[in-house]
Amino acid sequence: MPRAVIALGSNIAPAKEHIDRAIKALSAAGTVKEVAPYIISKPEGYSHQEDFINTVLILSTPFQPMPLLKKLKALEKELGRKPSFTNGPRVIDLDILFYDDLVLFEDDPQYHLFLPHPRLHEREFVLKPLSYLLPDYVHPKLGKPVYRLYRELMKKKGAPTCRIL
């Protein structure tokens, strides 16, 4: 069965409980195989909001990429996510980071799907938990393992801003 790597985030209280509920709800899309440690991160893009709790998990799924994305977006709504502005506060955010070793762009009337996620290598809140879960996984487009992407980002940023919960 295909393996998808999913990023989860929340910054509306109780954020940890929203993440926990989302992990349970993901059983509707497959089998959760492993979950990374939860981290706390500062918001990016719009800073006048609460810190985020983030994690990453591995999902064994029968869904192909676009149907999986649609399932994740439906789960976000079921879990209470409301439309908001870009980078605004959210009850839950679910993103596909990787789907096996697939490199893909798929366009749909509702969604655009890029695999791997196009900005994951720029996001400490993704790379930190991902480096606990899959440190040696090689990014299929960049050709570098996750631990190296994290190390390169930290060199560029300076000190880490995320911490384990």
Short mmCIF file of C-alpha atoms in Angstrom, two decimals:
data_model
loop_
_atom_site.label_atom_id
_atom_site.label_comp_id
_atom_site.label_asym_id
_atom_site.label_seq_id
_atom_site.Cartn_x
_atom_site.Cartn_y
_atom_site.Cartn_z
CA MET A 1 0.00 0.00 0.00
CA PRO A 2 1.33 3.51 -0.77
CA ARG A 3 2.89 5.56 2.01
CA ALA A 4 2.01 9.21 2.44
CA VAL A 5 3.77 11.57 4.84
CA ILE A 6 1.29 14.06 6.30
CA ALA A 7 2.02 17.30 8.18
CA LEU A 8 -0.44 18.40 10.88
CA GLY A 9 -0.70 21.79 12.53
CA SER A 10 -3.04 23.72 14.84
CA ASN A 11 -2.91 26.98 16.78
CA ILE A 12 -6.45 27.36 18.08
CA ALA A 13 -6.88 26.12 21.64
CA PRO A 14 -6.83 23.33 22.56
CA ALA A 15 -4.32 22.82 19.73
CA LYS A 16 -2.80 19.56 20.99
CA GLU A 17 -6.25 18.01 21.30
CA HIS A 18 -7.08 19.12 17.74
CA ILE A 19 -3.94 17.34 16.51
CA ASP A 20 -4.82 14.22 18.55
CA ARG A 21 -8.34 14.18 17.05
CA ALA A 22 -6.96 14.63 13.54
CA ILE A 23 -4.61 11.67 13.99
CA LYS A 24 -7.56 9.50 15.03
CA ALA A 25 -9.69 10.83 12.15
CA LEU A 26 -6.97 9.93 9.65
CA SER A 27 -7.94 6.28 10.11
CA ALA A 28 -10.65 7.12 7.53
CA ALA A 29 -7.85 7.61 4.99
CA GLY A 30 -5.65 4.64 5.90
CA THR A 31 -3.49 3.35 8.74
CA VAL A 32 -1.33 5.67 10.80
CA LYS A 33 2.02 3.89 11.04
CA GLU A 34 4.14 6.32 13.02
CA VAL A 35 3.85 9.82 14.51
CA ALA A 36 6.74 12.22 15.12
CA PRO A 37 7.12 14.19 18.37
CA TYR A 38 4.90 17.27 18.63
CA ILE A 39 6.68 20.59 18.37
CA ILE A 40 5.79 24.20 19.13
CA SER A 41 6.54 26.76 16.42
CA LYS A 42 6.09 30.46 15.86
CA PRO A 43 3.57 31.43 13.19
CA GLU A 44 4.93 32.34 9.76
CA GLY A 45 3.48 34.94 7.43
CA TYR A 46 1.06 36.45 9.96
CA SER A 47 2.69 36.79 13.38
CA HIS A 48 -0.25 38.21 15.41
CA GLN A 49 -1.58 34.82 16.46
CA GLU A 50 -0.86 31.98 18.85
CA ASP A 51 2.06 29.58 18.40
CA PHE A 52 1.41 26.38 16.45
CA ILE A 53 1.66 22.78 17.49
CA ASN A 54 2.91 20.66 14.61
CA THR A 55 3.78 17.06 13.90
CA VAL A 56 4.27 14.72 10.97
CA LEU A 57 3.04 11.17 10.48
CA ILE A 58 3.30 8.26 8.08
CA LEU A 59 0.00 7.06 6.64
CA SER A 60 -0.39 3.82 4.74
CA THR A 61 -3.27 4.61 2.39
CA PRO A 62 -5.28 3.03 -0.41
CA PHE A 63 -6.05 6.53 -1.79
CA GLN A 64 -4.19 7.96 -4.77
CA PRO A 65 -2.73 11.47 -4.23
CA MET A 66 -5.63 13.72 -5.35
CA PRO A 67 -8.36 11.64 -3.67
CA LEU A 68 -6.19 11.64 -0.53
CA LEU A 69 -5.87 15.44 -0.65
CA LYS A 70 -9.65 15.74 -1.00
CA LYS A 71 -10.11 13.36 1.95
CA LEU A 72 -7.73 15.50 4.06
CA LYS A 73 -9.57 18.70 3.18
CA ALA A 74 -12.91 17.06 4.08
CA LEU A 75 -11.41 15.92 7.41
CA GLU A 76 -10.24 19.50 8.10
CA LYS A 77 -13.84 20.71 7.69
CA GLU A 78 -15.22 17.87 9.84
CA LEU A 79 -12.72 18.80 12.56
CA GLY A 80 -13.84 22.44 12.57
CA ARG A 81 -11.58 24.29 10.15
CA LYS A 82 -13.25 27.42 8.82
CA PRO A 83 -12.17 29.46 5.78
CA SER A 84 -9.73 32.17 6.80
CA PHE A 85 -7.03 34.38 5.32
CA THR A 86 -3.64 33.07 4.14
CA ASN A 87 -1.43 31.98 7.07
CA GLY A 88 -4.20 32.80 9.54
CA PRO A 89 -5.15 30.85 12.67
CA ARG A 90 -6.59 27.39 12.12
CA VAL A 91 -8.11 24.55 14.10
CA ILE A 92 -6.31 22.00 11.92
CA ASP A 93 -4.14 21.97 8.84
CA LEU A 94 -3.35 18.73 7.00
CA ASP A 95 -0.82 18.69 4.15
CA ILE A 96 0.69 15.89 2.09
CA LEU A 97 4.48 16.23 2.21
CA PHE A 98 5.45 13.09 0.33
CA TYR A 99 3.58 10.27 -1.38
CA ASP A 100 6.06 7.42 -1.77
CA ASP A 101 8.77 8.84 -4.05
CA LEU A 102 6.33 10.52 -6.38
CA VAL A 103 7.09 13.84 -8.05
CA LEU A 104 3.79 15.23 -9.30
CA PHE A 105 1.74 18.27 -10.12
CA GLU A 106 -1.98 17.60 -10.41
CA ASP A 107 -4.56 20.25 -11.08
CA ASP A 108 -8.21 19.88 -10.18
CA PRO A 109 -11.08 22.41 -10.20
CA GLN A 110 -10.81 22.58 -6.38
CA TYR A 111 -7.14 21.97 -5.57
CA HIS A 112 -3.58 22.14 -6.87
CA LEU A 113 -1.41 19.27 -5.67
CA PHE A 114 2.38 19.44 -5.73
CA LEU A 115 4.39 16.43 -4.57
CA PRO A 116 6.64 16.63 -2.74
CA HIS A 117 5.25 19.65 -0.93
CA PRO A 118 7.01 22.59 -2.63
CA ARG A 119 8.06 24.49 0.53
CA LEU A 120 8.78 21.73 3.03
CA HIS A 121 12.55 22.29 2.79
CA GLU A 122 12.02 25.93 3.90
CA ARG A 123 9.98 25.11 7.00
CA GLU A 124 11.58 24.24 10.29
CA PHE A 125 8.18 23.25 11.74
CA VAL A 126 8.01 20.50 9.09
CA LEU A 127 11.67 19.44 8.90
CA LYS A 128 12.20 19.17 12.67
CA PRO A 129 9.51 16.52 13.31
CA LEU A 130 10.23 14.92 9.93
CA SER A 131 13.88 14.52 10.90
CA TYR A 132 12.80 12.46 13.94
CA LEU A 133 10.59 10.24 11.81
CA LEU A 134 12.46 9.85 8.50
CA PRO A 135 15.96 11.36 8.83
CA ASP A 136 17.45 9.32 5.98
CA TYR A 137 14.53 9.64 3.56
CA VAL A 138 15.83 11.26 0.37
CA HIS A 139 13.69 14.07 -1.01
CA PRO A 140 12.77 12.77 -4.48
CA LYS A 141 13.18 16.15 -6.17
CA LEU A 142 16.07 17.71 -4.21
CA GLY A 143 18.06 14.48 -3.88
CA LYS A 144 19.01 15.15 -0.25
CA PRO A 145 18.08 13.29 2.93
CA VAL A 146 15.73 15.02 5.38
CA TYR A 147 18.42 15.39 8.08
CA ARG A 148 20.61 17.29 5.58
CA LEU A 149 17.74 19.57 4.51
CA TYR A 150 17.12 20.35 8.19
CA ARG A 151 20.80 21.00 8.86
CA GLU A 152 21.05 23.30 5.80
CA LEU A 153 17.95 25.23 6.88
CA MET A 154 19.38 25.70 10.39
CA LYS A 155 22.65 27.04 8.93
CA LYS A 156 20.65 29.54 6.91
CA LYS A 157 18.28 30.54 9.76
CA GLY A 158 20.73 30.45 12.62
CA ALA A 159 19.30 29.12 15.86
CA PRO A 160 16.28 26.77 15.84
CA THR A 161 12.97 28.45 16.68
CA CYS A 162 10.90 25.28 17.17
CA ARG A 163 10.97 23.15 20.30
CA ILE A 164 9.60 19.79 21.26
CA LEU A 165 6.35 19.97 23.25
#
